Structure formats: structure tokens, C-alpha cells
mmCIF file of N, CA, C and O in Angstrom:
data_model
loop_
_atom_site.group_PDB
_atom_site.id
_atom_site.type_symbol
_atom_site.label_atom_id
_atom_site.label_comp_id
_atom_site.label_asym_id
_atom_site.label_seq_id
_atom_site.Cartn_x
_atom_site.Cartn_y
_atom_site.Cartn_z
ATOM 1 N N MET T 25 -33.933 18.163 28.952
ATOM 2 C CA MET T 25 -35.576 19.024 28.519
ATOM 3 C C MET T 25 -35.947 19.919 29.136
ATOM 4 O O MET T 25 -36.084 19.939 30.738
ATOM 5 N N ALA T 26 -36.136 21.464 28.747
ATOM 6 C CA ALA T 26 -36.626 22.171 29.572
ATOM 7 C C ALA T 26 -38.267 22.146 30.330
ATOM 8 O O ALA T 26 -38.699 21.875 29.623
ATOM 9 N N THR T 27 -38.084 22.773 31.543
ATOM 10 C CA THR T 27 -39.600 22.237 31.904
ATOM 11 C C THR T 27 -40.121 23.648 31.757
ATOM 12 O O THR T 27 -39.749 24.530 31.338
ATOM 13 N N GLN T 28 -41.627 23.524 31.654
ATOM 14 C CA GLN T 28 -42.323 24.575 31.787
ATOM 15 C C GLN T 28 -42.206 26.114 32.426
ATOM 16 O O GLN T 28 -42.060 27.203 32.073
ATOM 17 N N GLU T 29 -41.880 25.666 33.515
ATOM 18 C CA GLU T 29 -41.264 26.653 34.380
ATOM 19 C C GLU T 29 -40.004 27.504 34.138
ATOM 20 O O GLU T 29 -39.840 28.430 34.013
ATOM 21 N N ALA T 30 -38.943 26.426 33.635
ATOM 22 C CA ALA T 30 -38.123 27.226 33.077
ATOM 23 C C ALA T 30 -37.884 27.850 31.487
ATOM 24 O O ALA T 30 -37.406 29.006 31.591
ATOM 25 N N PHE T 31 -39.004 27.589 31.011
ATOM 26 C CA PHE T 31 -39.333 28.722 29.766
ATOM 27 C C PHE T 31 -39.807 29.288 30.199
ATOM 28 O O PHE T 31 -39.442 30.754 29.626
ATOM 29 N N GLU T 32 -40.413 29.452 31.287
ATOM 30 C CA GLU T 32 -41.431 30.869 31.587
ATOM 31 C C GLU T 32 -40.253 31.806 32.142
ATOM 32 O O GLU T 32 -40.187 33.008 32.072
ATOM 33 N N GLN T 33 -39.577 31.313 32.772
ATOM 34 C CA GLN T 33 -38.388 32.227 33.546
ATOM 35 C C GLN T 33 -37.446 32.578 32.202
ATOM 36 O O GLN T 33 -37.094 33.820 32.492
ATOM 37 N N ALA T 34 -37.246 31.606 31.432
ATOM 38 C CA ALA T 34 -36.250 32.279 30.454
ATOM 39 C C ALA T 34 -37.364 33.524 29.651
ATOM 40 O O ALA T 34 -36.482 34.344 29.340
ATOM 41 N N ALA T 35 -38.502 33.040 29.454
ATOM 42 C CA ALA T 35 -39.110 34.383 28.815
ATOM 43 C C ALA T 35 -39.282 35.637 29.196
ATOM 44 O O ALA T 35 -38.794 36.506 28.884
ATOM 45 N N GLN T 36 -39.313 35.193 30.771
ATOM 46 C CA GLN T 36 -39.305 36.829 31.771
ATOM 47 C C GLN T 36 -37.368 37.213 31.710
ATOM 48 O O GLN T 36 -37.312 38.572 31.595
ATOM 49 N N ARG T 37 -36.576 36.570 31.592
ATOM 50 C CA ARG T 37 -35.114 36.753 31.752
ATOM 51 C C ARG T 37 -35.044 37.509 30.068
ATOM 52 O O ARG T 37 -34.347 38.687 29.865
ATOM 53 N N ALA T 38 -35.502 36.991 28.954
ATOM 54 C CA ALA T 38 -35.612 37.802 27.664
ATOM 55 C C ALA T 38 -35.720 39.354 27.703
ATOM 56 O O ALA T 38 -35.362 39.951 26.934
ATOM 57 N N GLN T 39 -36.478 39.440 28.790
ATOM 58 C CA GLN T 39 -37.630 41.064 28.859
ATOM 59 C C GLN T 39 -36.648 41.827 29.326
ATOM 60 O O GLN T 39 -36.284 43.238 29.806
ATOM 61 N N GLN T 40 -35.320 41.067 30.047
ATOM 62 C CA GLN T 40 -34.345 42.098 31.042
ATOM 63 C C GLN T 40 -32.787 42.196 30.459
ATOM 64 O O GLN T 40 -31.795 41.881 31.176
ATOM 65 N N LEU T 41 -32.738 41.553 28.769
ATOM 66 C CA LEU T 41 -31.348 41.547 28.774
ATOM 67 C C LEU T 41 -30.700 42.316 28.834
ATOM 68 O O LEU T 41 -31.275 43.858 28.486
ATOM 69 N N PRO T 42 -29.428 42.748 29.028
ATOM 70 C CA PRO T 42 -28.334 44.098 29.251
ATOM 71 C C PRO T 42 -28.365 44.623 28.150
ATOM 72 O O PRO T 42 -28.146 45.841 28.193
ATOM 73 N N SER T 43 -28.044 44.260 26.890
ATOM 74 C CA SER T 43 -28.393 44.800 25.927
ATOM 75 C C SER T 43 -29.115 44.386 24.817
ATOM 76 O O SER T 43 -29.708 42.984 24.961
ATOM 77 N N LYS T 44 -29.729 45.082 23.760
ATOM 78 C CA LYS T 44 -30.852 44.585 22.629
ATOM 79 C C LYS T 44 -29.998 43.893 21.805
ATOM 80 O O LYS T 44 -28.908 44.580 21.091
ATOM 81 N N PRO T 45 -30.364 42.732 21.588
ATOM 82 C CA PRO T 45 -29.796 41.849 20.569
ATOM 83 C C PRO T 45 -30.047 41.911 19.257
ATOM 84 O O PRO T 45 -31.279 42.892 18.744
ATOM 85 N N SER T 46 -29.656 41.951 18.334
ATOM 86 C CA SER T 46 -29.521 41.832 16.619
ATOM 87 C C SER T 46 -31.043 41.797 16.482
ATOM 88 O O SER T 46 -31.705 40.709 16.989
ATOM 89 N N ASN T 47 -31.381 42.365 15.108
ATOM 90 C CA ASN T 47 -32.707 41.765 15.186
ATOM 91 C C ASN T 47 -33.060 40.343 14.215
ATOM 92 O O ASN T 47 -34.098 40.039 14.351
ATOM 93 N N THR T 48 -31.848 40.009 14.177
ATOM 94 C CA THR T 48 -31.929 38.177 13.971
ATOM 95 C C THR T 48 -32.169 37.615 14.955
ATOM 96 O O THR T 48 -32.857 36.373 15.055
ATOM 97 N N ILE T 49 -31.822 37.928 16.005
ATOM 98 C CA ILE T 49 -31.699 37.021 17.184
ATOM 99 C C ILE T 49 -33.251 37.271 17.618
ATOM 100 O O ILE T 49 -33.550 36.655 18.137
ATOM 101 N N LEU T 50 -33.610 38.480 17.840
ATOM 102 C CA LEU T 50 -34.989 38.961 18.131
ATOM 103 C C LEU T 50 -35.960 38.090 17.398
ATOM 104 O O LEU T 50 -37.045 37.598 17.830
ATOM 105 N N LEU T 51 -35.809 37.984 16.203
ATOM 106 C CA LEU T 51 -36.594 37.156 15.261
ATOM 107 C C LEU T 51 -36.653 35.636 15.743
ATOM 108 O O LEU T 51 -37.642 34.884 15.793
ATOM 109 N N GLN T 52 -35.318 35.158 15.727
ATOM 110 C CA GLN T 52 -35.100 33.873 16.478
ATOM 111 C C GLN T 52 -36.130 33.535 17.828
ATOM 112 O O GLN T 52 -36.684 32.768 18.019
ATOM 113 N N LEU T 53 -35.818 34.618 18.496
ATOM 114 C CA LEU T 53 -36.650 34.300 19.956
ATOM 115 C C LEU T 53 -37.944 34.468 19.789
ATOM 116 O O LEU T 53 -38.340 33.689 20.448
ATOM 117 N N TYR T 54 -38.390 35.246 19.202
ATOM 118 C CA TYR T 54 -40.198 35.268 18.584
ATOM 119 C C TYR T 54 -40.523 33.827 17.999
ATOM 120 O O TYR T 54 -41.679 33.360 18.584
ATOM 121 N N ALA T 55 -39.819 33.308 17.248
ATOM 122 C CA ALA T 55 -40.102 31.970 16.317
ATOM 123 C C ALA T 55 -40.109 31.184 17.136
ATOM 124 O O ALA T 55 -41.305 30.594 17.520
ATOM 125 N N LEU T 56 -39.105 30.993 17.997
ATOM 126 C CA LEU T 56 -38.959 29.843 19.054
ATOM 127 C C LEU T 56 -40.356 29.938 19.932
ATOM 128 O O LEU T 56 -40.609 28.879 20.187
ATOM 129 N N TYR T 57 -40.510 31.336 20.498
ATOM 130 C CA TYR T 57 -41.210 31.381 21.641
ATOM 131 C C TYR T 57 -42.728 30.946 20.974
ATOM 132 O O TYR T 57 -43.611 30.030 21.764
ATOM 133 N N LYS T 58 -42.967 31.424 19.832
ATOM 134 C CA LYS T 58 -44.276 31.246 19.378
ATOM 135 C C LYS T 58 -44.497 29.665 19.134
ATOM 136 O O LYS T 58 -45.561 28.952 19.304
ATOM 137 N N GLN T 59 -43.402 29.059 18.709
ATOM 138 C CA GLN T 59 -43.641 27.584 18.378
ATOM 139 C C GLN T 59 -43.613 26.948 19.388
ATOM 140 O O GLN T 59 -44.657 26.022 19.634
ATOM 141 N N ALA T 60 -43.051 27.319 20.643
ATOM 142 C CA ALA T 60 -43.036 26.632 21.984
ATOM 143 C C ALA T 60 -44.674 26.649 22.354
ATOM 144 O O ALA T 60 -44.768 25.815 22.950
ATOM 145 N N THR T 61 -45.157 27.644 22.291
ATOM 146 C CA THR T 61 -46.376 28.037 22.945
ATOM 147 C C THR T 61 -47.693 27.746 22.197
ATOM 148 O O THR T 61 -48.815 27.369 22.877
ATOM 149 N N GLU T 62 -47.623 27.888 20.908
ATOM 150 C CA GLU T 62 -48.694 27.682 20.128
ATOM 151 C C GLU T 62 -48.439 26.439 18.878
ATOM 152 O O GLU T 62 -49.092 26.060 18.131
ATOM 153 N N GLY T 63 -46.915 26.475 18.672
ATOM 154 C CA GLY T 63 -47.106 24.927 17.527
ATOM 155 C C GLY T 63 -46.752 25.849 16.190
ATOM 156 O O GLY T 63 -46.792 26.925 16.188
ATOM 157 N N ASP T 64 -47.110 24.877 15.515
ATOM 158 C CA ASP T 64 -46.741 25.296 13.740
ATOM 159 C C ASP T 64 -47.799 26.544 13.546
ATOM 160 O O ASP T 64 -48.786 26.573 14.053
ATOM 161 N N ILE T 65 -47.272 27.393 12.729
ATOM 162 C CA ILE T 65 -47.957 28.558 12.292
ATOM 163 C C ILE T 65 -49.307 28.179 11.558
ATOM 164 O O ILE T 65 -49.321 27.508 10.917
ATOM 165 N N SER T 66 -50.454 29.343 11.575
ATOM 166 C CA SER T 66 -51.621 29.282 10.718
ATOM 167 C C SER T 66 -51.845 30.292 10.226
ATOM 168 O O SER T 66 -51.358 31.258 10.754
ATOM 169 N N GLY T 67 -52.860 30.302 8.785
ATOM 170 C CA GLY T 67 -52.816 31.699 8.812
ATOM 171 C C GLY T 67 -51.828 32.216 7.227
ATOM 172 O O GLY T 67 -51.032 31.291 7.059
ATOM 173 N N ASP T 68 -52.492 32.830 6.591
ATOM 174 C CA ASP T 68 -51.824 33.488 5.423
ATOM 175 C C ASP T 68 -50.567 34.381 5.646
ATOM 176 O O ASP T 68 -50.757 35.281 6.674
ATOM 177 N N ARG T 69 -49.505 34.248 4.941
ATOM 178 C CA ARG T 69 -48.174 35.413 5.037
ATOM 179 C C ARG T 69 -49.155 36.425 4.457
ATOM 180 O O ARG T 69 -49.928 36.846 3.850
ATOM 181 N N PRO T 70 -48.490 37.550 5.571
ATOM 182 C CA PRO T 70 -48.793 39.007 5.919
ATOM 183 C C PRO T 70 -48.339 39.685 3.984
ATOM 184 O O PRO T 70 -47.164 39.222 3.696
ATOM 185 N N GLY T 71 -49.394 40.657 3.605
ATOM 186 C CA GLY T 71 -48.587 41.194 2.401
ATOM 187 C C GLY T 71 -48.684 42.489 2.413
ATOM 188 O O GLY T 71 -48.399 43.121 3.511
ATOM 189 N N GLY T 72 -48.207 43.453 1.628
ATOM 190 C CA GLY T 72 -47.938 44.753 1.285
ATOM 191 C C GLY T 72 -46.617 44.643 1.925
ATOM 192 O O GLY T 72 -45.700 44.122 1.859
ATOM 193 N N PHE T 73 -46.726 46.181 2.248
ATOM 194 C CA PHE T 73 -45.311 46.618 3.017
ATOM 195 C C PHE T 73 -45.394 46.449 4.471
ATOM 196 O O PHE T 73 -44.188 47.506 5.385
ATOM 197 N N ASP T 74 -45.799 45.720 5.114
ATOM 198 C CA ASP T 74 -45.636 45.501 6.528
ATOM 199 C C ASP T 74 -44.358 44.347 6.859
ATOM 200 O O ASP T 74 -44.779 42.944 7.065
ATOM 201 N N PHE T 75 -43.386 44.677 6.730
ATOM 202 C CA PHE T 75 -42.054 44.380 6.255
ATOM 203 C C PHE T 75 -41.914 43.655 8.116
ATOM 204 O O PHE T 75 -41.260 42.222 7.914
ATOM 205 N N LYS T 76 -42.296 44.016 9.174
ATOM 206 C CA LYS T 76 -41.906 43.407 10.373
ATOM 207 C C LYS T 76 -42.876 42.304 10.193
ATOM 208 O O LYS T 76 -42.290 41.246 10.724
ATOM 209 N N ALA T 77 -43.996 42.446 10.008
ATOM 210 C CA ALA T 77 -44.959 41.062 9.899
ATOM 211 C C ALA T 77 -44.499 40.381 8.885
ATOM 212 O O ALA T 77 -44.429 38.760 9.630
ATOM 213 N N ILE T 78 -43.994 40.406 7.938
ATOM 214 C CA ILE T 78 -43.760 39.159 7.058
ATOM 215 C C ILE T 78 -42.327 38.671 7.493
ATOM 216 O O ILE T 78 -42.345 37.542 7.867
ATOM 217 N N ALA T 79 -41.684 39.499 8.224
ATOM 218 C CA ALA T 79 -40.404 38.820 8.879
ATOM 219 C C ALA T 79 -40.826 37.768 10.015
ATOM 220 O O ALA T 79 -39.701 36.786 10.281
ATOM 221 N N LYS T 80 -41.543 38.465 10.641
ATOM 222 C CA LYS T 80 -41.891 37.656 12.142
ATOM 223 C C LYS T 80 -42.715 36.077 11.457
ATOM 224 O O LYS T 80 -42.430 35.285 11.633
ATOM 225 N N TYR T 81 -43.481 36.231 10.609
ATOM 226 C CA TYR T 81 -44.119 34.916 9.731
ATOM 227 C C TYR T 81 -43.161 34.420 9.201
ATOM 228 O O TYR T 81 -43.564 32.829 9.650
ATOM 229 N N ASP T 82 -42.300 34.821 8.504
ATOM 230 C CA ASP T 82 -41.280 34.188 8.122
ATOM 231 C C ASP T 82 -40.351 33.365 8.921
ATOM 232 O O ASP T 82 -40.278 31.692 8.692
ATOM 233 N N ALA T 83 -39.993 33.941 10.245
ATOM 234 C CA ALA T 83 -39.241 33.399 10.851
ATOM 235 C C ALA T 83 -39.877 32.111 11.683
ATOM 236 O O ALA T 83 -39.449 30.922 11.849
ATOM 237 N N TRP T 84 -41.063 32.467 12.108
ATOM 238 C CA TRP T 84 -42.117 31.235 12.942
ATOM 239 C C TRP T 84 -42.418 30.175 11.615
ATOM 240 O O TRP T 84 -42.275 28.958 11.944
ATOM 241 N N SER T 85 -42.588 30.486 10.520
ATOM 242 C CA SER T 85 -42.845 29.682 9.521
ATOM 243 C C SER T 85 -41.504 28.417 9.112
ATOM 244 O O SER T 85 -41.928 27.385 8.914
ATOM 245 N N SER T 86 -40.208 28.986 9.425
ATOM 246 C CA SER T 86 -39.295 28.070 9.452
ATOM 247 C C SER T 86 -38.974 27.252 10.040
ATOM 248 O O SER T 86 -38.412 26.267 10.272
ATOM 249 N N LEU T 87 -40.145 27.287 11.473
ATOM 250 C CA LEU T 87 -40.010 26.411 12.417
ATOM 251 C C LEU T 87 -40.818 25.283 12.351
ATOM 252 O O LEU T 87 -40.884 24.493 13.160
ATOM 253 N N ASN T 88 -41.741 25.081 11.096
ATOM 254 C CA ASN T 88 -42.945 24.456 10.873
ATOM 255 C C ASN T 88 -42.334 22.676 11.106
ATOM 256 O O ASN T 88 -41.291 22.542 10.625
ATOM 257 N N GLY T 89 -43.134 22.183 11.834
ATOM 258 C CA GLY T 89 -42.693 20.624 12.144
ATOM 259 C C GLY T 89 -41.753 20.649 13.473
ATOM 260 O O GLY T 89 -41.474 19.423 13.719
ATOM 261 N N LYS T 90 -41.190 21.661 13.946
ATOM 262 C CA LYS T 90 -40.523 21.194 15.238
ATOM 263 C C LYS T 90 -41.256 21.169 16.353
ATOM 264 O O LYS T 90 -42.471 22.085 16.544
ATOM 265 N N SER T 91 -41.225 20.362 17.131
ATOM 266 C CA SER T 91 -42.204 19.955 18.491
ATOM 267 C C SER T 91 -41.746 21.233 19.401
ATOM 268 O O SER T 91 -41.174 21.852 19.155
ATOM 269 N N GLN T 92 -43.033 21.532 20.022
ATOM 270 C CA GLN T 92 -43.179 22.601 20.938
ATOM 271 C C GLN T 92 -42.002 22.222 22.001
ATOM 272 O O GLN T 92 -41.498 23.347 22.665
ATOM 273 N N ASP T 93 -41.941 20.770 22.538
ATOM 274 C CA ASP T 93 -40.591 20.854 23.472
ATOM 275 C C ASP T 93 -39.517 21.120 23.018
ATOM 276 O O ASP T 93 -38.385 21.827 23.482
ATOM 277 N N GLU T 94 -39.059 20.564 21.598
ATOM 278 C CA GLU T 94 -37.782 21.311 21.023
ATOM 279 C C GLU T 94 -37.668 22.828 20.914
ATOM 280 O O GLU T 94 -36.358 23.474 21.435
ATOM 281 N N ALA T 95 -38.604 23.429 20.667
ATOM 282 C CA ALA T 95 -38.785 24.764 20.626
ATOM 283 C C ALA T 95 -38.490 25.527 21.915
ATOM 284 O O ALA T 95 -37.576 26.293 22.021
ATOM 285 N N ARG T 96 -38.972 24.955 23.111
ATOM 286 C CA ARG T 96 -38.793 25.267 24.377
ATOM 287 C C ARG T 96 -37.699 25.104 24.889
ATOM 288 O O ARG T 96 -37.065 25.962 25.452
ATOM 289 N N ASP T 97 -36.940 23.935 24.775
ATOM 290 C CA ASP T 97 -35.608 23.815 24.680
ATOM 291 C C ASP T 97 -34.437 24.676 24.026
ATOM 292 O O ASP T 97 -33.699 25.462 24.849
ATOM 293 N N GLU T 98 -34.778 24.941 22.656
ATOM 294 C CA GLU T 98 -33.838 25.880 21.926
ATOM 295 C C GLU T 98 -34.199 27.194 22.435
ATOM 296 O O GLU T 98 -32.886 28.133 22.516
ATOM 297 N N TYR T 99 -35.162 27.637 23.007
ATOM 298 C CA TYR T 99 -35.268 29.351 23.584
ATOM 299 C C TYR T 99 -34.637 29.291 24.735
ATOM 300 O O TYR T 99 -33.960 30.257 24.741
ATOM 301 N N VAL T 100 -34.831 28.293 25.579
ATOM 302 C CA VAL T 100 -34.114 28.524 26.862
ATOM 303 C C VAL T 100 -32.269 28.716 26.750
ATOM 304 O O VAL T 100 -32.133 29.308 27.056
ATOM 305 N N ALA T 101 -32.256 27.792 26.089
ATOM 306 C CA ALA T 101 -30.545 27.757 25.447
ATOM 307 C C ALA T 101 -30.208 29.177 24.767
ATOM 308 O O ALA T 101 -29.173 29.679 25.244
ATOM 309 N N LEU T 102 -30.952 29.524 24.407
ATOM 310 C CA LEU T 102 -30.715 30.983 23.490
ATOM 311 C C LEU T 102 -30.772 32.126 24.375
ATOM 312 O O LEU T 102 -29.884 32.692 24.476
ATOM 313 N N VAL T 103 -31.733 31.976 25.197
ATOM 314 C CA VAL T 103 -31.793 33.129 26.417
ATOM 315 C C VAL T 103 -30.428 32.966 27.275
ATOM 316 O O VAL T 103 -30.130 33.847 27.478
ATOM 317 N N ASP T 104 -30.083 31.942 27.912
ATOM 318 C CA ASP T 104 -28.889 31.464 28.379
ATOM 319 C C ASP T 104 -27.785 31.748 27.984
ATOM 320 O O ASP T 104 -27.154 32.626 28.456
ATOM 321 N N SER T 105 -27.481 31.619 26.489
ATOM 322 C CA SER T 105 -26.438 32.084 25.686
ATOM 323 C C SER T 105 -26.445 33.259 25.886
ATOM 324 O O SER T 105 -25.003 34.189 25.926
ATOM 325 N N LEU T 106 -27.508 34.286 25.542
ATOM 326 C CA LEU T 106 -27.161 35.284 25.506
ATOM 327 C C LEU T 106 -26.886 36.454 26.728
ATOM 328 O O LEU T 106 -26.149 37.242 26.729
ATOM 329 N N PHE T 107 -27.202 35.653 28.026
ATOM 330 C CA PHE T 107 -26.657 36.155 28.975
ATOM 331 C C PHE T 107 -25.249 35.863 29.477
ATOM 332 O O PHE T 107 -24.583 36.701 29.923
ATOM 333 N N GLN T 108 -25.218 34.767 28.942
ATOM 334 C CA GLN T 108 -23.266 34.615 28.736
ATOM 335 C C GLN T 108 -22.661 35.778 28.259
ATOM 336 O O GLN T 108 -21.456 35.500 28.219
ATOM 337 N N GLN T 109 -23.008 35.868 26.738
ATOM 338 C CA GLN T 109 -22.165 36.707 26.233
ATOM 339 C C GLN T 109 -22.055 38.266 26.718
ATOM 340 O O GLN T 109 -21.280 38.702 26.400
ATOM 341 N N SER T 110 -22.916 38.101 27.520
ATOM 342 C CA SER T 110 -22.963 39.891 28.106
ATOM 343 C C SER T 110 -21.833 40.332 29.374
ATOM 344 O O SER T 110 -21.799 39.133 29.736
#
């Protein structure tokens, strides 16, 4: 299980990736980070033509029910794998 310190280090490392990940990976990072730090999403899904906000909302809401510890572990593992791929 990833510690809070390992999670915070992974969050800093995610800002220093050698190449920009795909939008799918970026959404995955965002959703795991939000789930790890805030838990299940609340509030209404954005409407209109704000496609970026809608994509972020949908990515985060897909993790509803996942524990914050699980999300933290998956986030750290994903960041580690992105560094290994580069």
C-alpha cells in the first residue's frame, strides 16, 4: 500500500514526465488523484459544450466506490509505469 508520502512524491513526479501522456492517461491520472484526495465525486455533471469538464467528471465518477487507499495505490503505480515507459 502506498503511503501518503509516496503519493505526494508521485504527484510531483507526474508534473515532470518526460513526454506528455495521451488524453486518456491524463484523465486517468486526474480521476485517480481526485478519488485519492477527495473520495467519491459529488455535484452535478457539467452540461453544455464544456467537453473537458464533462470528460473529467465522467472519468472521476467512473471510480465511485473505489477507496481512497486503492486510488492512491493505483495512482502511484500509474506514475511509476509512465516513467518506466519513457
